Amino acid sequence: MRRRTVLATALLGSVAGPGLAAGTARAAAPGPSVTLTGNTQLDAQAVFFVSYDGLVNNNSFQKNGLLTYKGYQYAVWYTTDRSAVVARRALGATTWSKVTLPHKLKSSDSHNVISMGVSRTDGRLHLNMDSHSDGFFYVKSVAGLLDNAASTAWTPAVFGAVQTTLDGLALTTQFTYPQFIPTPEGRLQLSYRAGVSGNGRNALAEYDGSTWTALGEWSSSTGTYTSEHGSSTLRNMYLHGIDYDRAGRLHSFFTWREQSGSVMCSAGGITNHDTGYVYSTDRGRTWRNNAGTLVGTTGGSDKVAVTDVGLVVDALNPDHSLMNQESQATDSAGLPHAIISYVPGRFGQCTTNYVTDRTANGRAFHVRRNSAGTWTKTEIPIALNSSQRTRLVLDKYDNAYAVLPFGRIAGASKASGHTDWALLYDGGGLNAFGEVVIDETRVPQDGILSVMYQEKSSGTTPSPLRVVDFRLPA
C-alpha cells in the first residue's frame, strides 16, 4: 500500500490519505481520506474571549455543540452580545436558520459551553448551558420538533422557557460538563460533574420522554493516591467521553486529577495522571473494569475510585501534563478507542508550565483495545503546537481520524492496525483558533465529518464561527 499526503491550500479541494495506486483493483476496504466539500458561516460575530486557554464556543468536550438528526444539522453558540443561539440547516444546505434564546452568557469562562441532546422517544431537542461549578440553565423544545423539522417553523416559539432545573429536578449547586447521551431504546441521559475540580464526582440523570430522574453519582473523589513526590486524598475523574456502542454497552475513558499539587514535580504542571477505562452493560447503573469486575454502582455506596484495581489502561504519573477530557469512540465491533495527549518523556520528565510545555512538545496518542482485551498505544507523529485537545472519529471502515487543534486532520487505517498515522489536511485557510467541535452523530449517518471552529481574534473582538464539511470514504 502506497501512502501519499496532499495538503489543501484552497478552500475547497480533495485531500487523499493512504490508498491504492491508480488503476489497481480495490481488494480491501479503503484507507482514510478526507475531501473538503463545503464551508458555511454560522455567525460573523460570535463572542470571543480566551479563558483557560480555550473558547466557550469551541471546547471540544461539548457533547454536543453540533449534531445531526433526521436530515437536519443543529448548532449552538453564544453570539456577540452573549446571547445563546441555536441554529439548524437541512443537510447539504449552505445557510442556517437561527433562533436567539432568552439567555445570555453570565461570565467569561470557557467552561460555560452549550450542549445539545435528542430524546428520540418524544422528538425533543434539549440544551444545557452556562455552568462551571454552579447552577445550570436548561431549555427543551416542543415534542416532535426534530421528527417534523421540515414542516415546523424554526422560531423561538418551539422552545420552552429557560429553566434552572431539569423540569423541577435540581441535581446539584456545583454542576459542570453537561454531556447528553441517547440510550439505545431512545431515552436521554445527562452526564455531569457534581463538585469542583480536584474534588468532584461524576453523575447521571435520565429522561424517559416525560420525566427526568436522578440516577446518582458513580465516581468517588476520596481515597489516597501517592506518586514519587507526595500524596493526595481528594480528586475528580475527568471523562474523555461517555458513549454507547451499537450493542448497547456504555464506554468511558478517563483520567484522574488530584487536588494536592504535592503529587507533581513542579507547581506549573497539572495533576492529571493515568488513563483509565470502565464500561456498563446496564445503562450506567453499574460499572466494570476492563477485566469485567464490578467496580462501582451508580447511586450506591461503592463508587469507582482511584484505589480500585484494574482501571488503568495506560499508566502515567502527573509530571507530563496529561490532558483531561480528550476524546473517545467505539468501532463497529464495539471496541473502545481513545485519544490522549501529554509531553513524552523524551522531552523531559518534569513539565514546569503545562501550557508552554504542551505547546512546545505535546503529542497525541491513539489508545485502543483489541478483541482479546489487551491495549495498544500509538503516537500520532504530528506536533500539537497547542496545549489543547484532539477529537477522535472512526469511519464506516473503522479507519481512525484525529482532528487536531487548528482543524488539522490526521488519519490511520484499520488495515495497518492503526499504526500508519499521517496528516491528511493541514487546516490551511481556516484560520482556526485552536480546539474544534465535531459532529460525532453525522459521520455514521452520511459519511460526512463536520467540524465547527472559530477564527482567530484578539482580546474580546468577536470573530466568525464556521462549520467545514469533509467527505469520508464511501
XYZ file of C-alpha atoms in Angstrom:
474
model
C 0.000 0.000 0.000
C 1.377 3.402 -1.002
C 0.832 6.483 1.144
C 0.554 9.964 -0.194
C -0.440 13.067 1.680
C -1.839 16.115 -0.054
C -2.197 19.332 1.911
C -5.139 21.551 0.987
C -4.273 25.115 0.057
C -7.613 26.219 -1.329
C -10.937 26.493 0.438
C -12.401 23.549 -1.451
C -10.378 20.597 -2.597
C -9.695 16.924 -2.329
C -7.314 15.520 0.243
C -6.212 11.909 -0.070
C -4.933 9.524 2.524
C -3.394 6.065 2.225
C -4.735 4.365 -0.881
C -4.050 2.039 -3.787
C -2.136 3.026 -6.884
C -4.181 4.287 -9.843
C -5.688 1.517 -11.917
C -5.309 -1.100 -9.191
C -8.456 -3.033 -8.352
C -9.510 -2.479 -4.778
C -9.197 -5.747 -2.899
C -9.846 -4.362 0.562
C -11.629 -1.572 2.348
C -10.281 1.906 1.606
C -7.925 3.669 3.948
C -8.654 7.069 5.499
C -9.204 10.125 3.319
C -10.957 13.463 3.603
C -12.425 15.580 0.817
C -13.392 19.131 1.717
C -16.897 19.714 0.351
C -18.113 22.944 1.919
C -17.637 25.675 4.486
C -20.566 27.665 5.921
C -20.759 30.580 8.315
C -22.829 30.293 11.463
C -22.122 33.766 12.821
C -19.982 36.644 11.561
C -19.512 37.922 15.109
C -19.518 35.131 17.678
C -18.428 36.043 21.190
C -14.652 35.730 21.620
C -12.525 35.642 24.753
C -9.719 33.299 25.756
C -10.269 31.562 29.096
C -8.383 28.511 30.378
C -6.546 28.662 27.031
C -9.792 27.993 25.151
C -13.005 29.443 23.735
C -16.540 28.989 25.089
C -17.855 28.229 21.575
C -15.179 25.660 20.753
C -14.417 23.483 23.748
C -14.121 20.024 22.259
C -15.623 18.307 25.316
C -19.044 19.693 24.342
C -21.473 16.849 23.729
C -22.865 18.088 21.513
C -22.179 21.580 20.185
C -23.033 20.268 16.724
C -25.303 17.305 15.931
C -27.330 15.728 13.131
C -30.760 14.130 13.353
C -33.211 13.021 10.641
C -31.784 15.083 7.803
C -31.055 18.275 9.729
C -27.939 19.564 11.448
C -28.115 21.664 14.622
C -25.541 24.024 16.162
C -25.334 26.098 19.346
C -23.155 29.042 20.382
C -23.040 32.474 22.016
C -23.174 35.482 19.705
C -21.532 38.906 20.107
C -23.961 40.191 22.775
C -23.501 36.884 24.671
C -26.982 35.595 23.778
C -27.368 31.841 23.348
C -28.188 30.862 19.759
C -29.461 27.568 18.331
C -29.492 27.050 14.567
C -30.380 24.376 12.047
C -29.927 23.581 8.373
C -31.080 20.808 6.096
C -28.118 18.579 5.267
C -26.368 19.955 2.214
C -27.756 23.469 2.661
C -25.356 26.394 2.812
C -27.408 28.658 5.062
C -28.525 28.246 8.660
C -31.780 29.313 10.313
C -31.164 30.809 13.760
C -33.159 31.244 16.953
C -31.864 33.516 19.712
C -32.807 32.197 23.140
C -33.672 34.436 26.114
C -30.418 33.716 27.934
C -27.056 35.497 27.967
C -23.695 34.028 28.982
C -23.214 35.039 32.595
C -19.394 35.050 32.785
C -16.330 34.997 30.563
C -15.497 31.375 31.316
C -14.788 28.923 28.507
C -16.202 26.060 30.586
C -19.710 27.502 30.232
C -20.482 25.735 26.962
C -23.838 24.851 25.441
C -24.519 21.145 24.920
C -27.380 19.526 22.993
C -29.164 16.209 23.209
C -32.022 14.430 21.438
C -34.706 12.360 23.167
C -35.936 10.047 20.434
C -38.948 8.920 22.453
C -40.606 12.327 22.003
C -38.533 14.081 19.319
C -37.334 16.921 21.550
C -34.101 18.898 21.403
C -32.564 19.564 24.841
C -29.969 22.233 25.709
C -27.911 22.589 28.878
C -25.718 25.681 29.148
C -23.643 28.185 31.061
C -22.290 26.386 34.128
C -18.948 25.904 35.872
C -19.255 24.505 39.384
C -22.505 26.379 39.888
C -26.075 26.335 38.565
C -27.043 25.394 35.002
C -29.649 26.650 32.522
C -31.864 24.198 30.649
C -34.141 24.529 27.633
C -36.123 21.902 25.753
C -38.126 22.125 22.552
C -41.714 21.134 21.951
C -42.323 17.429 21.422
C -41.922 16.210 17.851
C -39.836 19.170 16.694
C -36.985 17.015 15.450
C -39.272 14.407 13.909
C -41.131 17.013 11.860
C -38.399 19.536 11.135
C -39.362 20.222 7.521
C -42.935 21.138 8.455
C -42.212 23.009 11.692
C -41.235 26.678 11.637
C -37.888 27.381 13.313
C -38.905 30.149 15.721
C -38.477 30.937 19.430
C -41.985 29.578 19.957
C -40.770 25.976 19.532
C -38.616 26.276 22.653
C -39.841 26.351 26.207
C -38.790 28.700 28.967
C -35.222 28.765 30.262
C -35.100 26.750 33.489
C -32.553 26.345 36.283
C -33.665 22.755 36.892
C -34.489 19.751 34.720
C -38.255 20.243 34.788
C -38.074 20.624 38.559
C -35.157 18.229 39.198
C -32.423 20.395 40.749
C -29.445 17.949 40.732
C -26.571 19.948 42.352
C -25.476 23.523 43.036
C -21.986 22.644 41.736
C -22.682 21.492 38.184
C -20.194 21.297 35.269
C -19.600 19.454 31.969
C -23.080 18.526 30.716
C -22.977 15.706 28.187
C -26.204 14.295 26.747
C -26.194 10.589 25.855
C -29.047 8.953 23.900
C -29.714 5.422 25.109
C -30.335 2.562 22.643
C -34.070 2.499 23.404
C -34.484 6.251 22.870
C -34.210 7.705 26.343
C -31.807 10.557 27.025
C -29.202 10.595 29.778
C -27.270 13.570 31.108
C -23.729 13.068 32.387
C -22.264 15.798 34.578
C -19.790 16.526 37.348
C -21.013 17.399 40.829
C -18.421 19.316 42.832
C -15.305 21.151 41.730
C -12.005 20.429 40.032
C -9.945 18.235 42.331
C -12.970 17.304 44.439
C -15.837 16.167 42.216
C -17.953 13.154 41.310
C -19.469 12.046 38.010
C -23.219 11.548 37.988
C -26.096 10.657 35.668
C -29.705 11.734 35.196
C -32.197 10.164 32.781
C -35.202 11.419 30.775
C -37.794 8.824 29.758
C -39.853 11.005 27.449
C -41.832 12.687 30.205
C -39.811 12.881 33.424
C -36.212 13.472 34.496
C -34.827 11.179 37.228
C -31.527 11.485 39.073
C -29.674 8.167 38.851
C -26.927 9.408 41.169
C -23.172 9.685 41.400
C -20.935 6.881 40.179
C -17.336 8.030 40.752
C -15.657 8.788 44.064
C -13.478 11.758 44.982
C -11.895 10.091 48.005
C -9.055 7.633 48.627
C -5.297 8.084 48.704
C -3.157 8.412 45.589
C 0.614 8.519 46.040
C 3.238 9.454 43.458
C 7.011 9.603 43.866
C 6.583 13.207 45.056
C 3.713 13.072 47.538
C 0.122 12.059 48.246
C -3.376 13.346 47.649
C -6.643 12.325 49.276
C -9.111 14.202 47.032
C -9.627 14.290 43.259
C -12.081 14.124 40.412
C -12.456 11.807 37.437
C -12.387 13.648 34.103
C -14.133 11.764 31.304
C -12.689 11.522 27.793
C -16.238 10.670 26.748
C -19.255 8.535 27.571
C -20.852 6.666 24.654
C -22.998 3.652 23.836
C -21.793 1.246 21.188
C -24.100 -0.499 18.708
C -24.732 -3.361 21.108
C -25.760 -1.075 23.968
C -22.584 -1.139 26.076
C -21.688 2.202 27.660
C -17.972 3.046 27.499
C -15.949 5.697 29.288
C -12.246 6.539 29.288
C -10.996 8.936 31.942
C -8.068 10.490 33.745
C -7.782 11.461 37.420
C -6.974 14.984 38.607
C -5.602 15.228 42.130
C -6.409 18.145 44.408
C -2.981 18.285 46.027
C -0.112 19.689 43.972
C 2.310 17.696 46.104
C 1.919 14.737 43.723
C 3.719 16.505 40.843
C 7.280 17.648 40.274
C 6.507 21.330 39.617
C 3.770 23.742 40.636
C 3.473 24.816 36.998
C 2.330 21.387 35.847
C -1.076 19.770 36.105
C -2.048 16.943 38.471
C -3.730 14.699 35.880
C -2.458 11.107 35.872
C -3.194 7.752 34.240
C -5.692 6.810 31.555
C -8.459 4.603 32.910
C -11.413 2.789 31.389
C -14.761 1.462 32.640
C -17.913 0.193 30.982
C -21.529 -0.508 31.832
C -23.895 -3.129 30.420
C -26.995 -1.902 32.293
C -27.423 1.687 31.079
C -24.959 3.176 33.543
C -26.372 1.585 36.690
C -23.197 -0.383 37.432
C -19.604 -0.097 36.182
C -16.936 -2.680 35.400
C -13.212 -2.539 34.717
C -11.507 -3.910 31.623
C -11.498 -7.439 33.094
C -15.247 -7.292 33.747
C -15.003 -6.910 37.515
C -17.693 -4.782 39.165
C -16.062 -1.587 40.463
C -18.951 0.776 41.134
C -22.710 1.259 41.414
C -24.419 4.484 40.356
C -26.196 6.000 43.342
C -24.741 3.350 45.628
C -22.123 3.413 48.377
C -19.451 1.671 46.277
C -18.346 4.060 43.535
C -15.500 3.895 41.025
C -12.426 5.028 42.979
C -8.741 5.667 42.391
C -7.949 2.731 44.671
C -9.908 0.218 42.546
C -7.764 -2.336 40.755
C -7.852 -2.881 37.006
C -8.889 0.642 35.998
C -5.649 1.908 34.466
C -5.052 1.037 30.808
C -2.145 3.446 30.280
C -0.099 4.434 33.309
C 1.412 7.928 33.525
C 2.451 9.991 36.536
C 1.411 13.652 36.971
C 4.698 15.062 35.609
C 3.821 15.058 31.876
C 0.830 17.434 31.625
C -1.639 14.749 30.580
C -4.754 16.439 29.178
C -8.201 15.752 30.599
C -11.443 15.317 28.608
C -9.811 14.445 25.309
C -11.805 12.075 23.096
C -13.100 8.555 22.555
C -15.098 6.420 20.099
C -16.164 2.802 19.623
C -15.674 0.857 16.405
C -18.062 -1.414 14.509
C -17.110 -4.349 16.738
C -17.812 -2.378 19.917
C -14.131 -1.999 20.744
C -13.195 1.233 22.540
C -10.658 3.754 21.202
C -9.385 6.982 22.761
C -7.090 9.894 22.067
C -4.912 11.110 24.924
C -2.122 13.697 24.862
C 0.835 14.665 27.007
C 4.519 15.588 26.869
C 6.502 12.378 26.230
C 9.448 11.531 28.439
C 11.955 12.111 25.644
C 11.312 15.838 26.148
C 11.965 15.578 29.890
C 10.470 14.013 32.980
C 9.011 17.186 34.500
C 6.797 19.770 32.820
C 7.062 23.131 34.588
C 4.358 25.040 32.675
C 1.692 22.831 31.203
C 0.515 25.310 28.542
C 4.017 26.211 27.375
C 5.377 22.666 27.548
C 2.397 21.070 25.831
C 2.548 23.681 23.077
C 6.256 23.071 22.555
C 6.397 19.292 22.945
C 2.926 17.806 23.376
C 1.928 14.767 21.321
C -1.345 12.913 20.887
C -1.630 9.127 21.212
C -4.215 6.638 19.966
C -5.166 4.053 22.612
C -7.371 1.101 21.649
C -8.423 -2.322 22.880
C -8.402 -5.461 20.749
C -10.872 -8.333 20.870
C -8.658 -10.181 23.373
C -8.971 -7.290 25.824
C -5.403 -6.029 25.578
C -4.422 -2.428 24.896
C -2.178 -0.803 22.317
C -0.942 2.796 22.167
C 0.463 4.546 19.077
C 1.916 8.034 18.980
C 0.461 10.279 16.288
C 3.675 11.711 14.781
C 2.454 15.296 14.440
C 3.387 18.057 16.890
C 0.344 19.515 18.621
C 1.755 23.065 18.635
C -1.028 23.749 21.108
C -1.992 22.982 24.680
C -5.458 21.978 23.523
C -7.398 18.808 22.773
C -7.780 16.467 19.790
C -11.009 14.759 18.701
C -11.279 11.140 17.526
C -13.522 9.920 14.693
C -13.946 6.431 13.204
C -15.415 5.999 9.708
C -17.582 3.127 8.427
C -14.445 1.073 7.720
C -13.040 1.728 11.235
C -10.270 3.924 9.901
C -9.316 6.454 12.586
C -9.132 10.238 12.259
C -7.607 12.652 14.753
C -8.994 16.171 14.402
C -6.112 18.145 15.855
C -6.016 21.763 17.045
C -6.372 24.354 14.259
C -8.573 21.994 12.241
C -5.783 19.722 11.069
C -6.796 16.117 10.376
C -4.590 13.024 10.608
C -5.664 9.507 9.700
C -4.675 5.884 10.234
C -6.046 2.809 8.502
C -7.635 -0.167 10.183
C -5.651 -2.373 7.768
C -2.388 -1.205 9.350
C -3.652 -1.835 12.859
C -3.999 1.956 13.146
C -0.253 2.465 13.056
C 0.205 4.417 9.795
C -0.805 7.846 11.064
C -0.211 10.684 8.609
C -1.503 14.206 8.055
C -4.425 14.333 5.637
C -5.427 18.004 5.936
C -3.333 20.861 7.275
C -6.109 23.294 8.179
C -4.895 25.711 5.530
C -7.172 28.680 5.022
C -9.331 28.054 8.104
C -7.521 30.425 10.470
C -8.943 28.343 13.310
C -8.174 29.448 16.867
C -7.257 26.004 18.169
C -9.641 23.451 19.661
C -12.617 22.482 17.484
C -16.017 20.831 17.913
C -17.050 17.873 15.739
C -20.430 16.440 14.836
C -19.939 12.873 16.034
C -23.522 11.966 15.105
C -23.251 12.828 11.400
C -20.397 10.504 10.387
C -22.382 7.254 10.806
C -25.433 8.786 9.088
C -23.957 10.052 5.814
C -20.166 9.727 5.986
C -19.587 13.471 6.385
C -17.276 14.875 9.049
C -18.495 18.334 10.121
C -16.129 20.480 12.179
C -17.171 23.691 13.940
C -14.375 26.197 14.501
C -13.921 29.842 15.369
C -11.485 32.110 13.580
C -8.576 33.612 15.497
C -9.102 37.010 17.076
C -7.592 39.022 19.916
C -8.838 40.393 23.195
C -12.621 40.343 23.123
C -13.088 41.183 19.452
C -15.837 38.907 18.027
C -14.901 36.627 15.141
C -16.606 34.334 12.611
C -17.845 30.907 13.702
C -17.970 28.372 10.869
C -18.692 24.737 10.005
C -16.477 22.944 7.495
C -17.525 19.597 5.959
C -15.340 16.699 4.794
C -16.493 13.604 2.933
C -15.015 10.380 4.277
C -14.621 7.153 2.256
C -17.964 5.931 0.891
